Tab-separated table of C-alpha atoms in Angstrom:
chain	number	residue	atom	x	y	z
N	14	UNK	CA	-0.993	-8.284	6.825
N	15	UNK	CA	-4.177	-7.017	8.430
N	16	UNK	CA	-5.886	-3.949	6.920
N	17	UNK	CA	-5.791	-2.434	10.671
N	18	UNK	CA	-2.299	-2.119	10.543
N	19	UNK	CA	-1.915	1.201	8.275
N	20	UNK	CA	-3.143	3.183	10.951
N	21	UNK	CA	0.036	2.664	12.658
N	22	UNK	CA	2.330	2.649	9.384
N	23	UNK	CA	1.276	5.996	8.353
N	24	UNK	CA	4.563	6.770	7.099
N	25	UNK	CA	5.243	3.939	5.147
N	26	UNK	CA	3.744	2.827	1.806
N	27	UNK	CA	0.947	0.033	3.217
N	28	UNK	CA	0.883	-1.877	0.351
N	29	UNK	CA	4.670	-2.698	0.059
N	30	UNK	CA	5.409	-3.665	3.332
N	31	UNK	CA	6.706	-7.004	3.641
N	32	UNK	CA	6.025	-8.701	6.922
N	33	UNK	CA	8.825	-10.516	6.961
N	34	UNK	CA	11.890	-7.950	5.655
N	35	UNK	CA	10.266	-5.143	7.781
N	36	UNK	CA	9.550	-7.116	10.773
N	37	UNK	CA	11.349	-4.903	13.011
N	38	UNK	CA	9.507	-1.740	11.970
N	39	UNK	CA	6.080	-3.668	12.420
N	40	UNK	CA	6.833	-5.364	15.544
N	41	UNK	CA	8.445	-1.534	16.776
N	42	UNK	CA	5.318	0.370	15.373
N	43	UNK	CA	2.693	-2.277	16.967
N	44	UNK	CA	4.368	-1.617	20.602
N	45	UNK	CA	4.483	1.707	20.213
N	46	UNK	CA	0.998	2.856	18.418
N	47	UNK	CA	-0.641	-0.421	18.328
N	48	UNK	CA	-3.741	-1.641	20.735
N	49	UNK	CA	-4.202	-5.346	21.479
N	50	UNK	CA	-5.404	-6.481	18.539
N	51	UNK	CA	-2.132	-5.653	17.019
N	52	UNK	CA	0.057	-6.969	20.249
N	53	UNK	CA	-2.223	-9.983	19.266
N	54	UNK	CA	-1.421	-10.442	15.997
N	55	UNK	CA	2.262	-9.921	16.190
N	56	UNK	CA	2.268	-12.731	18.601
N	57	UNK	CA	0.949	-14.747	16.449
N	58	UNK	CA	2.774	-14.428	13.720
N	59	UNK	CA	6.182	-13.998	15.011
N	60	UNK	CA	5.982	-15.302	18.085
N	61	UNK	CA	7.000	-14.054	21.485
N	62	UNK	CA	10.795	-14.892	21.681
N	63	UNK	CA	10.982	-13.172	17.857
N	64	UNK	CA	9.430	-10.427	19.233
N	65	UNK	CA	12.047	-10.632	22.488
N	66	UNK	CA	15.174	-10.766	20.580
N	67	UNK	CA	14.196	-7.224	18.902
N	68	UNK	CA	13.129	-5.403	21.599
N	69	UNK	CA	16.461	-6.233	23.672
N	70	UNK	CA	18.503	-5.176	20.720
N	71	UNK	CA	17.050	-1.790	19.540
N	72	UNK	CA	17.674	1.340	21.231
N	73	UNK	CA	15.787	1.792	24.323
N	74	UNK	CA	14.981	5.201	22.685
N	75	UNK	CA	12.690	3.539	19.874
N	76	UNK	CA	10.057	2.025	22.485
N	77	UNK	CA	7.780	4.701	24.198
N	78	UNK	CA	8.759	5.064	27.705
N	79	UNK	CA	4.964	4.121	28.692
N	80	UNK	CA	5.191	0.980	26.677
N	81	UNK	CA	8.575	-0.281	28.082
N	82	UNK	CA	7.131	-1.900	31.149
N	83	UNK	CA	4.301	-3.875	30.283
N	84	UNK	CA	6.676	-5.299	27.026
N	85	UNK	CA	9.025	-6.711	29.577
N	86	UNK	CA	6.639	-8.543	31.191
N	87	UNK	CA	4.782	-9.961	28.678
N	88	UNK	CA	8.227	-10.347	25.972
N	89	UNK	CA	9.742	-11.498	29.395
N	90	UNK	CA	12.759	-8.650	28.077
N	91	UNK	CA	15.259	-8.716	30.850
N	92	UNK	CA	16.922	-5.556	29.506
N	93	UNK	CA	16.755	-3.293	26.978
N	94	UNK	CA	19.674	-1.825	25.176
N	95	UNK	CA	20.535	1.543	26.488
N	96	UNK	CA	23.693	3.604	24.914
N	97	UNK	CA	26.308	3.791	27.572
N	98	UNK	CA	26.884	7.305	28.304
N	99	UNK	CA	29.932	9.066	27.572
N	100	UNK	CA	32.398	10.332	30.255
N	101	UNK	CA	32.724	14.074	29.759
């Protein structure tokens, strides 16, 4: 994994991360924090409908509301997974 990427897994231990068991977290953190040299390299390596079939089934709340429209265009997302609100 690319050097550049601690800046945006400042809360994790850089050296231990496993690209492949913490996918997720990487692919989440790179949307979120990431530029496009990060969007690039997730691409990549994972590969665009990898990267779709997270971001439709995390919680809406985990991508940055300024983030959430330019992912589904480019991921092609056709939702993301809101929590159904309860009926008080």
């Amino acid at each position: 994994m690319p050097d550049f990427f601690a800046q945006i897994l400042w809360s994790y231990d850089f050296t231990k991360i496993d690209p492949e068991k913490q996918k997720k977290t990487i692919i989440i953190n790179a949307i979120n924090y990431g530029d496009l040299r990060h969007w690039r390299w997730i691409v990549n390596y994972y590969g665009k409908e990898i990267i779709k079939e997270i971001l439709e089934k995390v919680p809406a709340t985990e991508i940055k509301p300024r983030t959430r429209r330019l992912t589904s265009i480019i991921f092609s997302v056709k939702y993301f997974n809101y929590a159904s609100r309860g009926t008080h």
